[in-house]
XYZ file of C-alpha atoms in Angstrom:
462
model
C 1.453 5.538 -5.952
C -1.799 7.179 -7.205
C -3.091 10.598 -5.127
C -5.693 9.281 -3.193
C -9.212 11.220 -3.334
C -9.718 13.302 0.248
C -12.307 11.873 2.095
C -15.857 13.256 2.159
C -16.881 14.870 5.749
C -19.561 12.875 7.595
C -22.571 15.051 8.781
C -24.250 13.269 11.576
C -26.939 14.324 14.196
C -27.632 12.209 16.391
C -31.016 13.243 18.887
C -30.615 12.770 22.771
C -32.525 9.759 22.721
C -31.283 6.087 23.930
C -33.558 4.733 20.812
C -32.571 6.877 18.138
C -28.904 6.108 19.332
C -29.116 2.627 19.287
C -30.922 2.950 16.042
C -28.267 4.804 14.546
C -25.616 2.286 15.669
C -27.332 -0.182 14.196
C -27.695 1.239 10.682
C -24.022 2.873 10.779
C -23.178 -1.474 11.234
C -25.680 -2.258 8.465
C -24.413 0.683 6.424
C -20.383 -1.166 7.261
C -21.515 -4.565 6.290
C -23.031 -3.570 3.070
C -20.072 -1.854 2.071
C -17.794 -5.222 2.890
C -20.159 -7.015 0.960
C -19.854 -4.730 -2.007
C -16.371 -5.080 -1.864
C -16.539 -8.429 -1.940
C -18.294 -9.148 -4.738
C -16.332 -6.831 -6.609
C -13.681 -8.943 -5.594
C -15.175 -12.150 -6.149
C -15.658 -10.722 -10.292
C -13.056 -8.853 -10.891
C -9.728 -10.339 -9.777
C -9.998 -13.999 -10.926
C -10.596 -12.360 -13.976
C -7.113 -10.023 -13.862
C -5.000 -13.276 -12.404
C -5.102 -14.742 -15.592
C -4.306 -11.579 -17.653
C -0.415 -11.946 -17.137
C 1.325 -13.489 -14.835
C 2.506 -9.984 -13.058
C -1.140 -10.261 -12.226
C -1.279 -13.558 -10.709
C -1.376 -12.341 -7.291
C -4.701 -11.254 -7.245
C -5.414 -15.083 -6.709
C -4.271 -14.677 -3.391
C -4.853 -10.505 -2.423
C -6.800 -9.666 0.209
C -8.125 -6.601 1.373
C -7.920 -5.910 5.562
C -10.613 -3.388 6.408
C -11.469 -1.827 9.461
C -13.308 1.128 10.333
C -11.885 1.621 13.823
C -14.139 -0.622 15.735
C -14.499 -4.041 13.985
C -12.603 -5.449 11.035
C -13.318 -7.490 7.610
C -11.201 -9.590 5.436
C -12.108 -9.671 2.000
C -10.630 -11.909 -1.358
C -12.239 -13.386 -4.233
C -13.609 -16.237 -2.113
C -15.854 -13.736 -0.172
C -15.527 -12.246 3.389
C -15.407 -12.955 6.791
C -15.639 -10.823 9.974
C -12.387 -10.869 12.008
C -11.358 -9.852 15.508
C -10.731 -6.339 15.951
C -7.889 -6.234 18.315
C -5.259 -7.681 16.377
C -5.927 -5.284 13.629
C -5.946 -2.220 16.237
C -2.583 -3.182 16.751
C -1.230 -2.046 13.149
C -2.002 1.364 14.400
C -2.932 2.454 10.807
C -5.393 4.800 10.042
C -9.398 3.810 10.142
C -10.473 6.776 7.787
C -9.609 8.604 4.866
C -9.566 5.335 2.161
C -6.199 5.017 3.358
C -4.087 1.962 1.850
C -1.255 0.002 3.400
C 0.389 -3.043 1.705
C 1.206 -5.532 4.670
C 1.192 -9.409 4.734
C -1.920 -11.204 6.542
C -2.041 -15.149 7.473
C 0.673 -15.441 4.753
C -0.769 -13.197 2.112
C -0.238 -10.283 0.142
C -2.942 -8.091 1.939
C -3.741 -3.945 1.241
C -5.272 -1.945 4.545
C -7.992 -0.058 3.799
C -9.563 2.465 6.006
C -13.175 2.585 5.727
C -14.635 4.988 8.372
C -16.889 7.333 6.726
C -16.498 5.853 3.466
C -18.812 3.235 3.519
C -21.486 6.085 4.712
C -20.631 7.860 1.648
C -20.764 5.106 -0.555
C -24.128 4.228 0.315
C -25.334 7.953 0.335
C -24.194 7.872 -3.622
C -26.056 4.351 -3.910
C -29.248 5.912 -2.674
C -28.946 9.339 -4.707
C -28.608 7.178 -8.069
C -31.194 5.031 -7.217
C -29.613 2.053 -9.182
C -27.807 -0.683 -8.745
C -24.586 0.289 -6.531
C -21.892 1.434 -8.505
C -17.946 0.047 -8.064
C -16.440 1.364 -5.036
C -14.064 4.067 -5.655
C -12.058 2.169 -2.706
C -12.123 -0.957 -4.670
C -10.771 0.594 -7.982
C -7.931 2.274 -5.836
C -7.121 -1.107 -3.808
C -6.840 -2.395 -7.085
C -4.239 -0.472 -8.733
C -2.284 0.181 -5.022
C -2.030 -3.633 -5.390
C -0.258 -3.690 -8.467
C 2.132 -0.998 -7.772
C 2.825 -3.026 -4.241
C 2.463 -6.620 -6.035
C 2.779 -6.515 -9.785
C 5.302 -3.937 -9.724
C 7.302 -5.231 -7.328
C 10.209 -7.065 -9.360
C 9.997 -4.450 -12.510
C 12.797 -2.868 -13.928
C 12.601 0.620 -14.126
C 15.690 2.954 -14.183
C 16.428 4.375 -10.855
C 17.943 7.375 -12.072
C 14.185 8.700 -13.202
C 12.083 10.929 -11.153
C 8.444 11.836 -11.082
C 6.954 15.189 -10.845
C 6.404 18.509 -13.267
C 9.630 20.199 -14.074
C 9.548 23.802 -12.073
C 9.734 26.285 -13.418
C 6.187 25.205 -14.879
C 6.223 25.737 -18.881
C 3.322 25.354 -20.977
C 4.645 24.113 -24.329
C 5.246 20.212 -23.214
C 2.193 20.095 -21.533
C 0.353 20.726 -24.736
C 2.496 18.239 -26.395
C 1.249 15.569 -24.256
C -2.445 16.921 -24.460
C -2.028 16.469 -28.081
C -0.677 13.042 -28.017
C -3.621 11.621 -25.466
C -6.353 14.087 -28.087
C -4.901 11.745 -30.579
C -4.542 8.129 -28.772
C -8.658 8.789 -27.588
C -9.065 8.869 -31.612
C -6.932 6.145 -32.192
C -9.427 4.535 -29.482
C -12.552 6.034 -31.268
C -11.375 3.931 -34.603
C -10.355 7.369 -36.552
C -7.757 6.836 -39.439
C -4.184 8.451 -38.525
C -4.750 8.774 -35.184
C -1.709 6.734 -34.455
C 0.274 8.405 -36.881
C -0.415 11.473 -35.339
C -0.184 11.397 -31.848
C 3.298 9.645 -32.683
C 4.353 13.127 -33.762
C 3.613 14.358 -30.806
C 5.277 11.836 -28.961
C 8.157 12.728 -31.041
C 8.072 16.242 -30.852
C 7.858 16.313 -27.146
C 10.802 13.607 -26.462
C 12.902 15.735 -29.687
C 12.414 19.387 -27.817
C 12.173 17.942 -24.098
C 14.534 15.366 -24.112
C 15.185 15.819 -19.657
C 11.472 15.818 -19.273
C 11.245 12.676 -21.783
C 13.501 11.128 -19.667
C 12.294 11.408 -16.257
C 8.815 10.997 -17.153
C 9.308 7.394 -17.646
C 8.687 6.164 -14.198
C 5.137 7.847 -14.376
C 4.136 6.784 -17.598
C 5.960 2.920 -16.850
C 4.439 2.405 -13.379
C 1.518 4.543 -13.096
C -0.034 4.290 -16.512
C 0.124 0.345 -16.461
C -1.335 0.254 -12.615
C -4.349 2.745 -14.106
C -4.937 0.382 -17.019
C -5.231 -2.540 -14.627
C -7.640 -0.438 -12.838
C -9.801 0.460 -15.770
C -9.826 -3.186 -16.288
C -11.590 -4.103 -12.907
C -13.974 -0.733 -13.386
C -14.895 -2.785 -16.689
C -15.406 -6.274 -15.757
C -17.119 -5.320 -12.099
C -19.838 -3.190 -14.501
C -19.982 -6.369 -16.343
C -18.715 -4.530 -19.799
C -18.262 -7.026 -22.890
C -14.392 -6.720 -23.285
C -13.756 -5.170 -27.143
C -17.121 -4.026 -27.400
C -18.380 -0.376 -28.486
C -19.882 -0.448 -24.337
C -16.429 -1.442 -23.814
C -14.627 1.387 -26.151
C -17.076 4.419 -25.067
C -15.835 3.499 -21.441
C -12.576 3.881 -22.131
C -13.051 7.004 -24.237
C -14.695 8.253 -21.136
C -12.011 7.267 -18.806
C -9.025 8.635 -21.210
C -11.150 11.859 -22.914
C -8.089 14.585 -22.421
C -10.606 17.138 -21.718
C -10.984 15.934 -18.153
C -7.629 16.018 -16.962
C -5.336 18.675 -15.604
C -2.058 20.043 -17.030
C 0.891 18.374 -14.925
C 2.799 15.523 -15.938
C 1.688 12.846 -13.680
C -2.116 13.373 -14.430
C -0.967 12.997 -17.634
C 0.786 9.162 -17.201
C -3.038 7.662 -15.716
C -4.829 7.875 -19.400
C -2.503 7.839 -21.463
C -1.655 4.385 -19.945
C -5.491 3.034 -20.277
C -5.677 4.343 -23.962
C -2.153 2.843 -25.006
C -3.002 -0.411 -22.780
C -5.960 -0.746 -24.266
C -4.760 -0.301 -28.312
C -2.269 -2.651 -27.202
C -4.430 -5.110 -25.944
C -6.717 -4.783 -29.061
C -3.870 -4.871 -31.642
C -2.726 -8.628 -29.880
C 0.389 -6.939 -28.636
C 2.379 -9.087 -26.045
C 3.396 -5.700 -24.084
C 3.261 -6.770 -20.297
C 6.861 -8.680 -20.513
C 7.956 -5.046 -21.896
C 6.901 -3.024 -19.150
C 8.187 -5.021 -16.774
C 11.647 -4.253 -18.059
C 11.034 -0.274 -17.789
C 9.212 0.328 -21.606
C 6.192 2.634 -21.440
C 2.624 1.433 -22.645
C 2.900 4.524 -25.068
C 6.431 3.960 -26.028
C 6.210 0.182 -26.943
C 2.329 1.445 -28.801
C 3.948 4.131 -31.051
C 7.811 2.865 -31.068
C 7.080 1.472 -34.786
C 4.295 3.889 -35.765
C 5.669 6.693 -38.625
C 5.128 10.084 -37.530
C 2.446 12.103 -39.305
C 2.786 15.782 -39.166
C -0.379 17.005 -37.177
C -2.499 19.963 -36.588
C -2.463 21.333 -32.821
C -6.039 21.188 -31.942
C -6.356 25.246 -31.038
C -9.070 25.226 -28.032
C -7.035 22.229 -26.457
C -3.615 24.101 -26.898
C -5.079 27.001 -26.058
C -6.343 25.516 -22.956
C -3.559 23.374 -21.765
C -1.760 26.716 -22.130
C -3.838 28.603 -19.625
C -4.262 26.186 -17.292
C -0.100 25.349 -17.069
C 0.477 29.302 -16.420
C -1.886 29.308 -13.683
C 0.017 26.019 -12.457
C 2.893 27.961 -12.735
C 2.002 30.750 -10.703
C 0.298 28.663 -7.926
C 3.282 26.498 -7.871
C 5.678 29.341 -7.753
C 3.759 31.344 -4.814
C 4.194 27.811 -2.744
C 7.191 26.617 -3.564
C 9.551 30.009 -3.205
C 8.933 30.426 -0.006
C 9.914 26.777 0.513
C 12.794 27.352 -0.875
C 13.993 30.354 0.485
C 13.383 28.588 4.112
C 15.315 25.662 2.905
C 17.868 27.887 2.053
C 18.266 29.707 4.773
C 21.629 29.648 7.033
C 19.575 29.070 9.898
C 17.548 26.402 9.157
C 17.055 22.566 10.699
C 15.477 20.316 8.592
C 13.603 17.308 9.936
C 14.511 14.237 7.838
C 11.678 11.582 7.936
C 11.995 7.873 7.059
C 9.409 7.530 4.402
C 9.042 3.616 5.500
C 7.414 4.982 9.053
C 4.334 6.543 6.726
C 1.285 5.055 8.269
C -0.991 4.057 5.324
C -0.686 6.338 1.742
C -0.934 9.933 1.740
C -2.821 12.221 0.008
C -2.391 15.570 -2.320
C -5.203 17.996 -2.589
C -5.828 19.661 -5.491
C -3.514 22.362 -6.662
C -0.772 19.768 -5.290
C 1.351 17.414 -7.010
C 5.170 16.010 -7.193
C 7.471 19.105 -8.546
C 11.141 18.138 -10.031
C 13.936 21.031 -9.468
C 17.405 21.555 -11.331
C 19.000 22.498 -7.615
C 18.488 20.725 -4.077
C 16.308 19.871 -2.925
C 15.458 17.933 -6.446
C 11.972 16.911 -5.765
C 9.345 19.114 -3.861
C 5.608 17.449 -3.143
C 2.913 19.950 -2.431
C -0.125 19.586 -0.464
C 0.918 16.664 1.256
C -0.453 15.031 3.589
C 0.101 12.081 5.710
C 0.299 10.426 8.660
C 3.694 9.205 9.951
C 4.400 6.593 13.366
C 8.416 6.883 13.995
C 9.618 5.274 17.038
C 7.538 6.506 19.860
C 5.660 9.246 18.367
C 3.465 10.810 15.464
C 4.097 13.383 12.801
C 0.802 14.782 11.011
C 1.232 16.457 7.492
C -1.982 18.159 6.421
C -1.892 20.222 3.168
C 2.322 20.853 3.173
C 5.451 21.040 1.114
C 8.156 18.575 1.477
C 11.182 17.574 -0.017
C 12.004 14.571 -0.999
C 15.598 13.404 -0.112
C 18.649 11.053 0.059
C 19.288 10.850 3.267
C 20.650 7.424 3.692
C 24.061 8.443 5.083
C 23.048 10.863 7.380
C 19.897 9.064 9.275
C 22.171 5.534 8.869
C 19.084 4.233 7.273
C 19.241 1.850 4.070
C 16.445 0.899 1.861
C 14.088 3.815 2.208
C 13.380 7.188 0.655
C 13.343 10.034 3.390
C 10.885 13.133 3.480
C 12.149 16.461 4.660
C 10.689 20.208 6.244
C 12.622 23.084 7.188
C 12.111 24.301 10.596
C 13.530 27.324 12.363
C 15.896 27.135 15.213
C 12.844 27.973 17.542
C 10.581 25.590 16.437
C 13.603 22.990 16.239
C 13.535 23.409 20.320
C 14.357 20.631 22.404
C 11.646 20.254 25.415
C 13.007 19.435 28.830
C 11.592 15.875 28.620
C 13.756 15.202 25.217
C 11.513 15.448 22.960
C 10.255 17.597 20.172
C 6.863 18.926 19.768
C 5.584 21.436 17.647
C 2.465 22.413 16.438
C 1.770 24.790 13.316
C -0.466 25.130 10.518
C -0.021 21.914 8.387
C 2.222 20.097 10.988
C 1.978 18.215 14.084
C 5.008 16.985 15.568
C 5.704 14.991 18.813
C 8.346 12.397 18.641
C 11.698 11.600 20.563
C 14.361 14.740 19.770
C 16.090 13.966 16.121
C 19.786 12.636 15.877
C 21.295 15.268 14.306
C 23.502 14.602 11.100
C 27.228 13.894 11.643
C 27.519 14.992 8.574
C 25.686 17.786 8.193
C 24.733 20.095 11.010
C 21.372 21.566 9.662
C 20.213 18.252 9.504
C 17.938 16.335 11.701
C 16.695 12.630 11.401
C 13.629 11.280 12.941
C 14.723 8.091 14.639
C-alpha cells in the first residue's frame, strides 16, 4: 500500500451573515459535485482502457469508487455517477477526510472508499491557480493503484517470507546502487545505447554485495512497482498522452527522473517499476503473467541483459550518500528510544488487529517502513491512522509502531497486528473497564485488552 499524501488544511472564513452562509454552502456543494464529476470522467477514460491491458486488470470493468465527504455521498465507475443516500454510507464509519481509501464491496462490486472532505476544495483551488484545463486528481491516480493492490494483486504469488522497509541500521552504499540502476533505466527510457547494460550491473552489484536486502526487497519492487506503473498508465491516458510517443516517453522520464526521489528502499520500488514496466511494455514483453507469480518488473527487464561495467555518476552517489546518513541519523534518534521502551522489563504493549484500520494510513515525511535483525522485525515511523476495534477508537498521528505476529496470542487468524509500548501507568485499567489514554501521537479509548496467555507484557485489542 502506497503512503498516502497528508491532506492540505482548509482555511475558511465564513462572515456572520445568513447570505454569505448560505452562499458558501452552496459553492462548498458546487465545489463537491465538480470534483465527483472530475472523477468521473477520469473514470469513464481511463479504466476501460486498463481492463483490457491484462486480465489482472479486468476488474476495473466493474470498480467503483464510494465517496463521501461526511454529509452526502457519490458513486462513481466508468459508466458515470450518481448521487446516493448518505445514511447507509455513514454507517461504514470510515473516515470523510484525509483522501483516505478503503477497499469494501458495494451492490456486489469491488468498490474503494474515498474520503473527500477538503480535498475537493483543494483540488479546485489548484484548478483555478493553473488556469487550465483541470488536471487528474491526485485522488484518482491513488484510487487507482489502491485498486490494484486490493484487486489485481489479490491472487499473486509473492513469497511470504519477504518484508518491506529500509534495513536499520541505515547504510548508504545500497542506496546508491539502486540510484544508479533507476539513473540508468531513465536512459534506457531516454533511448541512450547501454543503458540496459548498465544499470544491469548495478542490479547485479547490489543483489551480489546485498544479497538479505535483495531478498526482502522483492515484495516492494513486485507489488508496489507494478501498482505505480498501472498508475502512470491512467495519469497518461486521462491527459490523453499518445501511448509510445516522445509526449508519452518525456512523461515517463518525468515520473521516473531519480533526481526526485528520496533515499529509502520503498521510494525506490514506485519508479523503478514505471521505467521497467514501461521498457517492458515497449520491447513486446509478455511480463504481467510473471509478476503475478512473485518476478519483479526490473528482474524479468534485466534477467537476460549482460552486465556492462559502469561509471557511478559522482553528484548522484555523492548525493544518495548524504541524504541516506541523514536518514540514518533521523531514523536512529526515533527509533532507539522505541526500542529501548520496547525493551524494557516493564513494559505492556498494546497489540492491534491491523484488519480494524479504518481506511489507509498515512506516513509523513521523514517516515517510512524500517526492517530490524532483532524483535520487533519491522518498525513503521510516522504513522498514522485511524483504528475502530470493538467498541472504541485508537488514533495514531505521527508514531512508531511495530509490526507483529501476534496470531497466537490475540487468537486472531488472517491478519497482521500493529503494536506500541506503553508503561504500566498508562496501561491503567479505569474503573468502568476500559482503557483510555491520551498522549502526544495517541488516542486511546477502547474496552481493557485481553492480556496474552502467553506472554504477560502483552496486550490485545479485542
Amino acid at each position: 500500500m502506497r503512503t498516502i499524501r497528508p491532506p492540505h488544511p482548509l482555511r475558511a472564513c465564513l462572515l456572520a451573515t445568513g447570505i454569505t452562509l448560505a452562499a458558501s454552502a452552496s459553492a462548498a456543494v458546487d465545489t463537491a459535485d465538480r470534483y465527483i464529476a472530475h472523477l468521473a470522467q477520469s473514470a469513464a477514460d481511463v479504466w476501460p482502457v486498463l481492463a483490457r491491458e491484462t486480465p489482472d486488470m479486468a476488474f476495473y470493468r466493474r470498480l467503483q469508487i464510494l465517496a463521501s465527504d461526511g454529509q452526502r455521498a457519490w458513486l462513481i465507475d466508468a459508466e458515470g455517477h450518481r448521487a446516493i443516500p448518505f445514511e447507509p454510507v455513514r454507517q461504514l464509519n470510515l473516515p470523510a477526510d484525509n483522501g483516505l481509501f478503503n477497499p469494501i464491496e458495494w451492490e456486489g462490486k469491488p468498490t474503494i472508499y474515498l474520503g473527500i472532505q477538503g480535498e475537493a476544495d483543494w483540488h479546485a483551488r489548484q484548478c483555478n491557480l493553473a488556469d487550465t484545463a483541470c488536471p487528474v486528481a491526485d485522488n484518482f491516480l491513488l484510487a487507482t493503484h489502491e485498486a490494484f493492490h486490493f484487486y489485481g494483486q489479490k491472487a499473486w504469488k509473492v513469497p511470504s517470507t519477504v518484508t518491506r522497509g529500509t534495513p536499520y541500521p541505515v547504510l548508504a552504499t545500497p542506496r546508491q546502487y539502486r540510484a544508479q540502476l533507476l539513473r540508468r533505466l531513465h536512459e534506457a527510457v531516454a533511448g541512450q545505447p547501454n543503458a540496459l547494460g548498465h544499470a544491469s550491473y548495478w542490479l547485479q552489484r547490489w543483489k551480489t554485495e546485498f544479497p538479505d536486502e535483495a531478498r526482502d526487497g522483492i515484495a516492494a519492487d513486485n507489488l508496489e512497482g507494478s501498482a505505480e506503473y498501472v498508475g502512470a498508465l491512467a495519469g497518461l491516458i486521462a491527459e490523453g498522452v499518445p501511448r509510445n510517443t516522445p509526449a508519452w516517453r518525456q512523461r515517463l522520464l518525468q515520473q521516473g527522473n531519480p533526481d526526485n526521489y528520496p533515499s529509502d528502499t520503498d521510494d525506490e520500488s514506485y519508479p523503478l517499476g514505471v521505467l521497467a514496466g514501461s521498457l517492458l511494455d515497449r520491447h513486446g514483453v509478455a511480463w504481467w503473467p510473471r509478476v503475478a507469480t512473485g518476478e519483479t518488473p526490473v528482474d524479468i527487464l534485466l534477467g537476460t541483459v549482460a552486465p556492462v561495467v559502469d561509471r557511478a555518476d559522482t553528484a548522484l552517489f555523492d548525493r544518495i550518500g548524504r541524504e541516506a546518513d541523514d536518514r540514518a541519523v533521523r531514523a536512529r534518534y526515533e527509533i532507539e528510544p522505541f526500542l529501548a521502551r520496547w525493551r524494557h522489563e516493564a513494559s505492556r504493549i498494546l497489540v492491534i488487529p491491523e484488519n480494524s484500520m479504518k481506511g489507509s494510513f498515512t506516513m509523513s515525511e521523514g517516515g517510512g517502513f524500517f526492517r530490524l535483525r532483532q524483535a520487533p522485525q519491522r518498525l513503521q515511523l510516522r504513522f498514522s491512522a485511524t483504528f475502530a476495534p470493538r467498541d472504541g477508537h485508537i488514533l495514531a498521528s505521527g508514531i512508531t509502531v511495530a509490526e507483529v505476529d501476534a496470531a497466537k496470542h490475540c487468537q486472531i487468524d488472517g491478519t497482521t497486528f500493529l503494536a506500541i509500548p506503553l508503561t504500566p501507568q498508562e496501561m491503567a485499567r479505569d474503573s468502568d473497564g476500559r482503557l483510555r489514554l491520551r498522549k502526544a501521537g495517541l488516542s486511546v479509548d477502547i474496552p481493557y485488552p485481553a492480556q496474552s496467555a502467553f506472554d504477560p507484557h502483552i496486550y490485545c485489542a479485542r
